[in-house]
mmCIF file of C-alpha atoms in Angstrom:
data_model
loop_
_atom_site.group_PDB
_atom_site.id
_atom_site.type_symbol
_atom_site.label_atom_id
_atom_site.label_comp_id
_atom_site.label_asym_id
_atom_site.label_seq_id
_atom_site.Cartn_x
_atom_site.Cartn_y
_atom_site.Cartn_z
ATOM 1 C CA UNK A 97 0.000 0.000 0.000
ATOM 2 C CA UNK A 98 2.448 2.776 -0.760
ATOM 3 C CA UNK A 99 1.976 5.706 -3.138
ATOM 4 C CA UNK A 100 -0.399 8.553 -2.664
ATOM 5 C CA UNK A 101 -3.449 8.781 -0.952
ATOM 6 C CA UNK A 102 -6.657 7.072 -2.281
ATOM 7 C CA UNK A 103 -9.237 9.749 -2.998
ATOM 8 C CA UNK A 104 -12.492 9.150 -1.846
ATOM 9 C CA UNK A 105 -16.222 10.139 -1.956
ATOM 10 C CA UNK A 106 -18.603 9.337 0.487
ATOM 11 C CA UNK A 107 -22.496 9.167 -1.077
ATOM 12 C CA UNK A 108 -24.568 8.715 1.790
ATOM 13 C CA UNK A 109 -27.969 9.615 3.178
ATOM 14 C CA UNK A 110 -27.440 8.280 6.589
ATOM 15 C CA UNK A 111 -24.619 10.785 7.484
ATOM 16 C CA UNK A 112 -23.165 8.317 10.110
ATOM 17 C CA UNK A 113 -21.660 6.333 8.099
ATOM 18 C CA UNK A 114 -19.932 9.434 6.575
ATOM 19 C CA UNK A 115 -18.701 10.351 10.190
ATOM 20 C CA UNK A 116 -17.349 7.009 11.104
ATOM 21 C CA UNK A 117 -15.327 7.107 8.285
ATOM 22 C CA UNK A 118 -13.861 10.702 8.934
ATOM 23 C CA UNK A 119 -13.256 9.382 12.146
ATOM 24 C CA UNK A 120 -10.671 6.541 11.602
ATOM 25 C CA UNK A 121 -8.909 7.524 8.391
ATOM 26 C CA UNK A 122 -8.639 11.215 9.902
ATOM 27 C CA UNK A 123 -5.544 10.333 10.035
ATOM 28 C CA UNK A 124 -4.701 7.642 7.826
ATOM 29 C CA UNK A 125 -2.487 7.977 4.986
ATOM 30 C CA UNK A 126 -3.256 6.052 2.441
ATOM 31 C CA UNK A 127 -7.038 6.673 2.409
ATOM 32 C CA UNK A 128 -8.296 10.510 1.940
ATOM 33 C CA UNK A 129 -11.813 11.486 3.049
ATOM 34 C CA UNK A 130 -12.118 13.752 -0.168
ATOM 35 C CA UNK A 131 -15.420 14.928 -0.360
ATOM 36 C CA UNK A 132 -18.973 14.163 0.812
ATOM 37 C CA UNK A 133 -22.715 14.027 -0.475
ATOM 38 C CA UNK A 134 -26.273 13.292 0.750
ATOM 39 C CA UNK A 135 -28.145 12.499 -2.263
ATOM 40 C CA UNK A 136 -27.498 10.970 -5.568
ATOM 41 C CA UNK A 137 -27.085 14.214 -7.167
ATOM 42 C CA UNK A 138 -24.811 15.823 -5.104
ATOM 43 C CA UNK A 139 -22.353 12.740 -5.518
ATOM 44 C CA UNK A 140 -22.459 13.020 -9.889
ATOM 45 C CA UNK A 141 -22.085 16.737 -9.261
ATOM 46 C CA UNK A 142 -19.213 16.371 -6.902
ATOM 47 C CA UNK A 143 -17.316 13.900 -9.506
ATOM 48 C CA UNK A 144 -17.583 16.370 -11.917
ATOM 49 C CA UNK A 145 -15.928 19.077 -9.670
ATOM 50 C CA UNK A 146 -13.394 15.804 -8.916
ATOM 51 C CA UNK A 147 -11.121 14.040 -8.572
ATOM 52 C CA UNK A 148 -11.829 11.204 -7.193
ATOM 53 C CA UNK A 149 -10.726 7.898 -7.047
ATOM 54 C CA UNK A 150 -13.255 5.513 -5.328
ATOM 55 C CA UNK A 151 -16.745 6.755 -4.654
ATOM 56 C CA UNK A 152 -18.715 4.516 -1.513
ATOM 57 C CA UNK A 153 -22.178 4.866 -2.536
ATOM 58 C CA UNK A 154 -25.209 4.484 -0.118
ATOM 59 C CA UNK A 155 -28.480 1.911 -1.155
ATOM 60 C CA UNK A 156 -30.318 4.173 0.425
ATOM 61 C CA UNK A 157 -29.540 7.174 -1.501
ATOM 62 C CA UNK A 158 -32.075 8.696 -2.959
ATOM 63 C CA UNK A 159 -32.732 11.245 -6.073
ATOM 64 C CA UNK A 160 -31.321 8.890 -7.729
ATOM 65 C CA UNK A 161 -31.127 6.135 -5.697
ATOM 66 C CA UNK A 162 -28.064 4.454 -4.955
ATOM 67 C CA UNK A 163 -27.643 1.350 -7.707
ATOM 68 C CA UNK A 164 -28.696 4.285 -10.480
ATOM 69 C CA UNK A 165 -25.816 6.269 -9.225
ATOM 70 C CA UNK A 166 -23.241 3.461 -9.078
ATOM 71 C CA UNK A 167 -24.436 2.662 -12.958
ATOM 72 C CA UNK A 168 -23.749 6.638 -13.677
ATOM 73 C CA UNK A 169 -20.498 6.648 -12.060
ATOM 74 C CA UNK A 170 -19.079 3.501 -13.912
ATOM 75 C CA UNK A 171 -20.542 4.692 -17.286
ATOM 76 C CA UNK A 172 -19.385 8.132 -16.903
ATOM 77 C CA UNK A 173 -16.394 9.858 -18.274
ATOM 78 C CA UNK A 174 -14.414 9.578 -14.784
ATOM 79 C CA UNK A 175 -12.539 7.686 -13.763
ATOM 80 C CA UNK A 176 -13.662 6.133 -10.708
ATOM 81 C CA UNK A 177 -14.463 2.880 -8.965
ATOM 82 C CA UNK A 178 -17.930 2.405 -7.156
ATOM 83 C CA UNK A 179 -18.268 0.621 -3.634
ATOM 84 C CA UNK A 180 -21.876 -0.083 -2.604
ATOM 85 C CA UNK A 181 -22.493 0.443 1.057
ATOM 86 C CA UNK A 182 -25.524 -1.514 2.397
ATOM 87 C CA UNK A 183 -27.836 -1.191 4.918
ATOM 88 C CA UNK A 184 -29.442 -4.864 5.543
ATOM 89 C CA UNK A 185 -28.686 -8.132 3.618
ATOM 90 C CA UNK A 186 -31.334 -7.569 0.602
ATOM 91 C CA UNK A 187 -29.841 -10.299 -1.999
ATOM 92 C CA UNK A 188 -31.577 -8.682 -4.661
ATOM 93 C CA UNK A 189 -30.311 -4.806 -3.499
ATOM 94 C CA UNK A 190 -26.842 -6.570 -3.633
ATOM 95 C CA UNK A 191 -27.015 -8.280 -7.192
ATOM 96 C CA UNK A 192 -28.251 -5.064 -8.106
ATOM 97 C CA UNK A 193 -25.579 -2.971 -7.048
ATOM 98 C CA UNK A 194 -22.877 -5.543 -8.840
ATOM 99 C CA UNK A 195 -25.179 -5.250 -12.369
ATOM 100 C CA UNK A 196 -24.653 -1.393 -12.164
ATOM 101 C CA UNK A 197 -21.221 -2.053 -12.086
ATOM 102 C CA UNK A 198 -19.745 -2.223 -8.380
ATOM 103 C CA UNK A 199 -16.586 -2.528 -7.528
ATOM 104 C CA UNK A 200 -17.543 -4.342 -4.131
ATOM 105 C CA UNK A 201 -20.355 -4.225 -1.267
ATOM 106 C CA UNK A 202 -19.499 -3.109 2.056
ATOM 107 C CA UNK A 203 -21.834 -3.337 5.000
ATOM 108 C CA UNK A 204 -22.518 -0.177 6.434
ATOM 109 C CA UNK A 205 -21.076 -1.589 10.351
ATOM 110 C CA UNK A 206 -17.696 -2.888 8.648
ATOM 111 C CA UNK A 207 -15.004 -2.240 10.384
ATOM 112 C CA UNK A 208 -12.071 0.146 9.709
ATOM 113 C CA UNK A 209 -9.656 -2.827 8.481
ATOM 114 C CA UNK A 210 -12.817 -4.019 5.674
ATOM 115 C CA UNK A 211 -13.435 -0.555 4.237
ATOM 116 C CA UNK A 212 -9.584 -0.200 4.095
ATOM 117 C CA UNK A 213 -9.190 -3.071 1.908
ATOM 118 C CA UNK A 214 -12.553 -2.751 -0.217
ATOM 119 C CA UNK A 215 -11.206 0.956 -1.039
ATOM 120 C CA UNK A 216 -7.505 -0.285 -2.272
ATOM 121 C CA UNK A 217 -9.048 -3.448 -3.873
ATOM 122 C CA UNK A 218 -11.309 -1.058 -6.190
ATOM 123 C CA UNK A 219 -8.658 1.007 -7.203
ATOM 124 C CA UNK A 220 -6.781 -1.765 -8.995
ATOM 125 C CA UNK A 221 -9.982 -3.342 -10.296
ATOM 126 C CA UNK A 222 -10.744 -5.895 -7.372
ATOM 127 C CA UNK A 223 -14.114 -6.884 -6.116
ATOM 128 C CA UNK A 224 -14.625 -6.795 -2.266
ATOM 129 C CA UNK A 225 -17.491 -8.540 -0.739
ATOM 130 C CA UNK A 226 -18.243 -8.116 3.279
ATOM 131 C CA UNK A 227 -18.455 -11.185 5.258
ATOM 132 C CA UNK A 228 -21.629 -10.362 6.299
ATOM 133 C CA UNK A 229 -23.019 -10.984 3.374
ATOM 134 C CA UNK A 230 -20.429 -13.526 1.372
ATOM 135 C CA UNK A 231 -22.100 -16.499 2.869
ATOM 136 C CA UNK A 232 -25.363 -15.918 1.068
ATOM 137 C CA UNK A 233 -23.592 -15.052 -2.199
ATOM 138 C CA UNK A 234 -21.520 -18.481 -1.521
ATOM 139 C CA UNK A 235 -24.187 -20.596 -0.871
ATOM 140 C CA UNK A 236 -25.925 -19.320 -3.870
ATOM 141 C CA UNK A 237 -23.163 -19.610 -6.008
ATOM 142 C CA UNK A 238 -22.351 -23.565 -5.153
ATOM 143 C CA UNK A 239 -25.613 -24.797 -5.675
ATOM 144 C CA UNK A 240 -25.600 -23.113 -8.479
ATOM 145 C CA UNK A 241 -22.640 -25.154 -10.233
ATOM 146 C CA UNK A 242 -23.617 -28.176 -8.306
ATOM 147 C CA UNK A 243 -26.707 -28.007 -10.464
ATOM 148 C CA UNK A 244 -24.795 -27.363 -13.777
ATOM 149 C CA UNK A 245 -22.152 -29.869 -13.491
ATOM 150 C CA UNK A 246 -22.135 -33.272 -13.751
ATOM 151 C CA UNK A 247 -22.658 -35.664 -10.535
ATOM 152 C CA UNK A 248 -18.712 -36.619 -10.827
ATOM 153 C CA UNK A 249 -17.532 -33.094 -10.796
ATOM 154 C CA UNK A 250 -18.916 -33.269 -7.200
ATOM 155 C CA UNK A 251 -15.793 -35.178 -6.653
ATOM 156 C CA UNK A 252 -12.344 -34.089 -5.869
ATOM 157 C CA UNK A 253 -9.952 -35.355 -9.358
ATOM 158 C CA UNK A 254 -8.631 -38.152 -6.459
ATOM 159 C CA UNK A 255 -12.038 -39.218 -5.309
ATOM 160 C CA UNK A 256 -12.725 -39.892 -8.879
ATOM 161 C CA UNK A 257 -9.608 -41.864 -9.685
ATOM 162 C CA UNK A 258 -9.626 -43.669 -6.254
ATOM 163 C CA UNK A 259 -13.590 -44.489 -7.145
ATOM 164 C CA UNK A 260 -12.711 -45.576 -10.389
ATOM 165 C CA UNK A 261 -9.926 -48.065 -8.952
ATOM 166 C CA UNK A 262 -12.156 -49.306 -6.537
ATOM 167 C CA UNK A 263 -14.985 -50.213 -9.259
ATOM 168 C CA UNK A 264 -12.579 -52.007 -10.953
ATOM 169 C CA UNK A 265 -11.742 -54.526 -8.205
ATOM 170 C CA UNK A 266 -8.538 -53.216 -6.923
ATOM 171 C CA UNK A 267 -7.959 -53.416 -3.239
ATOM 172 C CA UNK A 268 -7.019 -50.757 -1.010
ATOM 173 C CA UNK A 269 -3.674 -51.809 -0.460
ATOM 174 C CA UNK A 270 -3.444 -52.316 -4.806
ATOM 175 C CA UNK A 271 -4.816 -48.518 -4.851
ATOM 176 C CA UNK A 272 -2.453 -47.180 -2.260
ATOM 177 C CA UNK A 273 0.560 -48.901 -3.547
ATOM 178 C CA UNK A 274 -0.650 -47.917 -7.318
ATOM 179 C CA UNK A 275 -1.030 -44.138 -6.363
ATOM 180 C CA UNK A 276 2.185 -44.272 -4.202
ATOM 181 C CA UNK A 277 0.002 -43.436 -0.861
ATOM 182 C CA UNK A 278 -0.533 -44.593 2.157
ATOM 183 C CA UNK A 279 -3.419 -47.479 3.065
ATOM 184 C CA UNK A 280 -4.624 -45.058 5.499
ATOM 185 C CA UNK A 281 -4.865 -42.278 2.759
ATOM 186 C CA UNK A 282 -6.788 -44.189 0.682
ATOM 187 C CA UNK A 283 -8.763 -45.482 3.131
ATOM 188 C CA UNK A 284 -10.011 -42.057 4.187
ATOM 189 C CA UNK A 285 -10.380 -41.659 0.348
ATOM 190 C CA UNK A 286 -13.111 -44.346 0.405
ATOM 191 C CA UNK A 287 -14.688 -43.242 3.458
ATOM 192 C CA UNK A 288 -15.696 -39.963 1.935
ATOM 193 C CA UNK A 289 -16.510 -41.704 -1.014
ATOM 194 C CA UNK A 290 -19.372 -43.549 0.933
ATOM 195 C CA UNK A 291 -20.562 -40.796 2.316
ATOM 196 C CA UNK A 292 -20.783 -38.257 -0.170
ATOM 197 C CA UNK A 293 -22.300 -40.863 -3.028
ATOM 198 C CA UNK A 294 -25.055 -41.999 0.449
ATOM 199 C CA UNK A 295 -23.809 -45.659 -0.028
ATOM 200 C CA UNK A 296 -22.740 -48.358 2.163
ATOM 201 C CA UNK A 297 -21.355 -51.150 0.687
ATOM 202 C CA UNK A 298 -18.887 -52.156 -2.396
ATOM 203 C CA UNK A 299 -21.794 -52.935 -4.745
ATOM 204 C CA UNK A 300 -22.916 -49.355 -4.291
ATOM 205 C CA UNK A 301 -19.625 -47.689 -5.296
ATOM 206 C CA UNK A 302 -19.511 -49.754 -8.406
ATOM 207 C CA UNK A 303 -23.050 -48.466 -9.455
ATOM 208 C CA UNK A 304 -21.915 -44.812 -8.877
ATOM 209 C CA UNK A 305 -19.147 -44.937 -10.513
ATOM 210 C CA UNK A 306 -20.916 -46.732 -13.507
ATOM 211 C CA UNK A 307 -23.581 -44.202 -13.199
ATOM 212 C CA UNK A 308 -21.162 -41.059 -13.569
ATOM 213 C CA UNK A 309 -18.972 -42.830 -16.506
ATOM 214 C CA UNK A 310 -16.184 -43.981 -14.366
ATOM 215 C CA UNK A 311 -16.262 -47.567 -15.756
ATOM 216 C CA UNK A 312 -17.938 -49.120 -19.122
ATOM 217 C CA UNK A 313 -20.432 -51.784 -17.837
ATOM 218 C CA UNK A 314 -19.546 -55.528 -18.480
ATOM 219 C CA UNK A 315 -15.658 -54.267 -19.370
ATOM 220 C CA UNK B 222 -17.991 -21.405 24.852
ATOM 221 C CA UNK B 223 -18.266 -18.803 27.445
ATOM 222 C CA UNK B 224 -14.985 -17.851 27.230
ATOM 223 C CA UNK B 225 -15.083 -17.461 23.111
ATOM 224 C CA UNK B 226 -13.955 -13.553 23.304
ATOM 225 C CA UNK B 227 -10.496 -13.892 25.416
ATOM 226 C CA UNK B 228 -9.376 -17.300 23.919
ATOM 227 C CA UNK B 229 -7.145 -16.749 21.189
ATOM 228 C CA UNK B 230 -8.372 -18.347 17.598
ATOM 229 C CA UNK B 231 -6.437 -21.556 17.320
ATOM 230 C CA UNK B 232 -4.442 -22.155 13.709
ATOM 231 C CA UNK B 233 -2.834 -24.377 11.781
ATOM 232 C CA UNK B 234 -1.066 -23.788 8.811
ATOM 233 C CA UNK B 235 -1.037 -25.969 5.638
ATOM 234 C CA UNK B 236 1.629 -25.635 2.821
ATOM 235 C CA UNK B 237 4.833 -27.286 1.637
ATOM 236 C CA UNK B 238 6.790 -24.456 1.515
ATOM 237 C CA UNK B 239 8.801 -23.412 5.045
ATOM 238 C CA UNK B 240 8.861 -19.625 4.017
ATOM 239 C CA UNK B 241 5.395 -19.230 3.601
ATOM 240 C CA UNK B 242 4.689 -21.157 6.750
ATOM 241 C CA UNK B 243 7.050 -19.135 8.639
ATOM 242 C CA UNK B 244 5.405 -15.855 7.042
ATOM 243 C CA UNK B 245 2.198 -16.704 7.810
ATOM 244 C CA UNK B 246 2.869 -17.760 11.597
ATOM 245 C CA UNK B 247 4.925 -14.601 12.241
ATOM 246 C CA UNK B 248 2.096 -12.466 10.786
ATOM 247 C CA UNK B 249 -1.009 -14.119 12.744
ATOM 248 C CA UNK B 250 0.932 -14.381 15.631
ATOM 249 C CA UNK B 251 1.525 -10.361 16.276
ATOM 250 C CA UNK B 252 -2.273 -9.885 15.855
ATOM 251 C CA UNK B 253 -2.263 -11.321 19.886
ATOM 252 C CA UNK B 254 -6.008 -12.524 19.507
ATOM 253 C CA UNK B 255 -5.076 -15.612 17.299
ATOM 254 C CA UNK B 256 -2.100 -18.728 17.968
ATOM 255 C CA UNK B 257 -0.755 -20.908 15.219
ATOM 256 C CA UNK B 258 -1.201 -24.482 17.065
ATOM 257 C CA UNK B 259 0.740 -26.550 14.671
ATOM 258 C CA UNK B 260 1.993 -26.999 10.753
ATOM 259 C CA UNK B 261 1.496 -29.647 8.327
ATOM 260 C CA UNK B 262 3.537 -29.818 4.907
ATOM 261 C CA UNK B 263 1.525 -32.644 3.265
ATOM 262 C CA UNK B 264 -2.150 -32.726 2.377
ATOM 263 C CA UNK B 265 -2.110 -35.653 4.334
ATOM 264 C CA UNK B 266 -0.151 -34.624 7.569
ATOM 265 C CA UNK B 267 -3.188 -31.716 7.344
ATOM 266 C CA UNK B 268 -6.021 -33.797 7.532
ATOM 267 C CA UNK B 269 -4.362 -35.065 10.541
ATOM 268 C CA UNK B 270 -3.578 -32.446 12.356
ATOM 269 C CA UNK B 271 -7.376 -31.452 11.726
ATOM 270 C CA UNK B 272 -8.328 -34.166 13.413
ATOM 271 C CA UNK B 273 -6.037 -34.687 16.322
ATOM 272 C CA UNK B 274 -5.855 -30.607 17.043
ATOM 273 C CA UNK B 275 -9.407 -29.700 15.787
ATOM 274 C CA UNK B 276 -8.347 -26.195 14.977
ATOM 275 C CA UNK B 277 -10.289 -23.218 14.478
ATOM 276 C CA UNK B 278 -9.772 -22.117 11.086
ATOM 277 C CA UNK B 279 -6.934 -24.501 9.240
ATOM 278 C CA UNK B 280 -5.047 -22.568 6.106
ATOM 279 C CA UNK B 281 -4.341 -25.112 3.399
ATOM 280 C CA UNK B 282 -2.249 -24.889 0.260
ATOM 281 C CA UNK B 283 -3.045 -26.272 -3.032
ATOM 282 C CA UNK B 284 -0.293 -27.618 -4.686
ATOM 283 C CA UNK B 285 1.187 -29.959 -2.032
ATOM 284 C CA UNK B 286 2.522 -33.257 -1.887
ATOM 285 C CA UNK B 287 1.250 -36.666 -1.330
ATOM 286 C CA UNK B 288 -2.370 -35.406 -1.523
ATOM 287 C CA UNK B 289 -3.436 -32.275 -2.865
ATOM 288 C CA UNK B 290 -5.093 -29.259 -0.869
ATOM 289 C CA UNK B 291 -8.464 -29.630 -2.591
ATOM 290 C CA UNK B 292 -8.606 -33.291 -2.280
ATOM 291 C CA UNK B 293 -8.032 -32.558 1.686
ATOM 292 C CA UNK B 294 -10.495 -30.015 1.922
ATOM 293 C CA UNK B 295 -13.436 -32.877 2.100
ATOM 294 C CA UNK B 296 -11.218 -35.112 4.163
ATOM 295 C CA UNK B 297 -10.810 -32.443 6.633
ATOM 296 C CA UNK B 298 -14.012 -31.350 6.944
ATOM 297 C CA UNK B 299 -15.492 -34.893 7.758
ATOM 298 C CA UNK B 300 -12.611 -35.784 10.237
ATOM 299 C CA UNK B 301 -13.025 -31.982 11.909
ATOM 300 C CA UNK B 302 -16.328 -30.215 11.524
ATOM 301 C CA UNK B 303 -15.832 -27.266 13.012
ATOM 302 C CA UNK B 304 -12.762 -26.396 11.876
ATOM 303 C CA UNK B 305 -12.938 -23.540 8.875
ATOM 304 C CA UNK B 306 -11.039 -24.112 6.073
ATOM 305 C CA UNK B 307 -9.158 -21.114 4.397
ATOM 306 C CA UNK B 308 -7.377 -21.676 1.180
ATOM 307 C CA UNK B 309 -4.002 -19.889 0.861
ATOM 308 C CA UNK B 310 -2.607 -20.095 -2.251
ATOM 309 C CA UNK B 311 -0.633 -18.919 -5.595
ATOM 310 C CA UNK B 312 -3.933 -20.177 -8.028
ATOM 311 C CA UNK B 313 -6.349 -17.378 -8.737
ATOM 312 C CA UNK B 314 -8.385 -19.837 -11.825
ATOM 313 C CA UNK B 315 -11.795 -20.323 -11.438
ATOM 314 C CA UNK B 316 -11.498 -23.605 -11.429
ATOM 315 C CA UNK B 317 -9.846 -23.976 -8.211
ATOM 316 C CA UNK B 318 -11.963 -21.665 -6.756
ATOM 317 C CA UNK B 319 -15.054 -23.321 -7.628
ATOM 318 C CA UNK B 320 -13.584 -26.801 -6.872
ATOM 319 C CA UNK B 321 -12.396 -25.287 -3.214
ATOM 320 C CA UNK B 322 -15.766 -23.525 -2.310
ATOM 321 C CA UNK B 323 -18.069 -26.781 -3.366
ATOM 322 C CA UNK B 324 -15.890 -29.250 -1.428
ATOM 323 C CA UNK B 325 -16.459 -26.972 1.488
ATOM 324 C CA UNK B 326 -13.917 -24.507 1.966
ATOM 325 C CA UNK B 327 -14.751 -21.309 3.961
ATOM 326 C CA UNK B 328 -12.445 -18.886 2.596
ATOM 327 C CA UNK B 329 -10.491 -18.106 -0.176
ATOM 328 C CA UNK B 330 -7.007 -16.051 0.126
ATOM 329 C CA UNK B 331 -4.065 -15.796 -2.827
ATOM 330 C CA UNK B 332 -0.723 -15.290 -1.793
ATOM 331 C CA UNK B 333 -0.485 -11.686 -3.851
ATOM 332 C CA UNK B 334 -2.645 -10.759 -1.387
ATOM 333 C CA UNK B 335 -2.151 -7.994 1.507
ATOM 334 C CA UNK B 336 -1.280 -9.635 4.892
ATOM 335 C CA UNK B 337 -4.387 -7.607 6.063
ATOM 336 C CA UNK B 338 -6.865 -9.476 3.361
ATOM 337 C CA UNK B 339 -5.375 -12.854 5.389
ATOM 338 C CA UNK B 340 -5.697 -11.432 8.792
ATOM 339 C CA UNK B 341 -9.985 -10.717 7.416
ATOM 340 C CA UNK B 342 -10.089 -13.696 6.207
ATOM 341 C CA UNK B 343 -8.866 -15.447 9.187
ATOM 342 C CA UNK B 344 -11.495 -13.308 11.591
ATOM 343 C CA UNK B 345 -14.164 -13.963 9.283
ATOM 344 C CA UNK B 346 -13.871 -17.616 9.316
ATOM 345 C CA UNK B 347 -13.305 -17.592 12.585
ATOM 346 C CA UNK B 348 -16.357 -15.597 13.286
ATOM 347 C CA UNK B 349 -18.499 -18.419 10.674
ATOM 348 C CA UNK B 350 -18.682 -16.389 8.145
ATOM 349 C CA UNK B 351 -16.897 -16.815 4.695
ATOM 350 C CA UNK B 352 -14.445 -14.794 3.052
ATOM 351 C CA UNK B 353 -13.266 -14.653 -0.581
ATOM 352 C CA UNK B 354 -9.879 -12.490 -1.597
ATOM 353 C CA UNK B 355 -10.953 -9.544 -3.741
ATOM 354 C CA UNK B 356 -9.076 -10.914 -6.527
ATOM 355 C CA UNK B 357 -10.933 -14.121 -7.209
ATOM 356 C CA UNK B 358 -14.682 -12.477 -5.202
ATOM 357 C CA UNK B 359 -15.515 -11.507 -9.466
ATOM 358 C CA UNK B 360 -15.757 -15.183 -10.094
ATOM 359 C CA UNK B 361 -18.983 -15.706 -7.851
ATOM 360 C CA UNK B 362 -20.606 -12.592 -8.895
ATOM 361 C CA UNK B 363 -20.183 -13.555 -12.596
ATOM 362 C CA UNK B 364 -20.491 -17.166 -12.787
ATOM 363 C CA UNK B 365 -23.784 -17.503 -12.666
ATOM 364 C CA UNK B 366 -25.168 -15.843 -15.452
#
């Protein structure tokens, strides 16, 4: 983090937020307080009277409201990284904040150490997202590929071989010795196998792995 | 856990490489709130350190040998529940990120990153929460459309 100060803008309508941060980079020096604005307006007027280099923009801003300024900011002439700011956990406020272009979301209680590295991760084109609300995001975003892909991409690469191996009649001691790891390795290997796949026994690994494509049938 | 807010958040570190190891214990050790309890350089040796140690959060490596940080991930999870998984490593593909997040990682960390984006990640975890770097976070906003 060296070089000169980050120059920001804070968009807000709850002016709180716009203290807090006054508060602990007052004397920070890689992060400048640079200007402030209560409604959507007053933030695309203060970019033009600039510069800026990241603007955190308030949800909750009104006239326009907050998602219709971050859109105006990325498409303008400046330029200048948005951060959204939120004020609950709305998925949908979130996803639309990222469509108008954000550079990250930030809750609006993070702490000094989050909106630190949201700011310096927008000014070299990195996207930020708050724990608070990652977990949601996360979630979403695994069952959404776990839906796409195919049932053996739920696998690690050597779940699949070692289920493969195991289909075709090798013993764990065979597998281990084949893969140059240990029994207990593989052992664990085959443990997970069973539970992840919701089988018990042998016969029920076999018909997985036939199922995903591990092994032609009657080979 | 009545005690939860003075214990310090117990650590281990995952990754073949003694520098990084070193780096990373010398880091989360001055933050005073967190303790790195012990160090594995194989996939393997991690998975069983989960389990004997049950860590809080356990950082793991990708490329490592004998068995692979993303084949651990599951391994770890089932032998130590509660333990948080953060990946550390040099692989910013989506691939690896979407292979690390399904088999049930918790956070996400590359080493170009700031030491602070570890020390969030670490807290956040730690906390239950998950935390991607902000140099692979694009991949889960733009995946799925």
């Amino acid at each position: 983090m060296s070089g000169a100060a980050v120059r920001v803008l804070i968009a807000a309508r709850d002016r709180a937020f716009g203290t807090r941060v006054r508060d602990r980079f007052d004397r920070a020096t890689d992060i400048h307080l640079a200007g402030e604005a209560g409604t959507g307006g007053e933030a695309l007027r203060a970019l033009d009277a600039g510069p800026f280099d990241v603007v955190l923009v308030d949800l909750g801003l009104r006239d326009p409201d907050g998602a219709v300024v971050i859109r105006d900011i990325v498409a303008g002439d400046h330029d200048v990284r948005a951060v959204a700011i939120l004020l609950d956990r709305d998925q949908s406020e979130i996803l639309r904040a990222f469509r108008a272009g954000a550079a990250g979301v930030l809750h609006r209680d993070a702490g000094s150490d989050e909106i630190r590295v949201a700011v310096h991760a927008a000014t070299w084109g990195g996207v930020f997202l708050c724990p608070e609300i990652a977990g949601e995001i996360v979630e979403a975003y695994v069952r959404h590929i776990e839906s796409r892909d195919a049932p053996s991409d739920t696998l690690t690469p050597r779940q699949r071989q070692v289920l493969q191996m195991v289909a075709e009649g090798l013993t764990t001691k065979a597998i281990a010795r084949d893969l140059g790891r240990s029994v207990k390795t593989i052992e664990s290997h085959r443990a997970e196998l069973m539970r992840r796949l919701g089988v018990r026994q042998m016969a029920g690994l076999v018909r997985e792995a036939i199922r995903m494509g591990l092994l032609a049938p009657g080979r | 856990m009545t005690d939860a807010a003075s214990r310090p958040v117990r650590v281990v570190l995952g990754d073949d490489h003694a520098l990084v190891r070193k780096g990373l214990r010398s880091l989360i050790e001055a933050c005073g709130d967190m303790a790195v309890v012990g160090e594995a350089t194989t996939g393997a040796e991690a998975v069983e350190h989960g389990r004997l140690l049950r860590p809080d959060i356990l950082t793991i490596d990708i490329g490592m040998p004998d068995l692979n940080g993303l084949d651990a991930i599951p391994l770890i999870r089932a032998q130590a529940p509660a333990t948080g998984v953060v990946v550390v490593t040099g692989h910013y593909g989506p691939t690896d990120l979407r292979r690390a997040l399904r088999f049930g990682a918790r956070g996400y960390v590359t080493k170009s990153d700031e030491p602070e984006v570890l020390l969030l990640a670490l807290r956040a975890v730690a906390r239950g929460r998950y935390f991607l770097s902000p140099r692979v976070a694009h991949l889960v906003i733009e995946d799925p459309e």
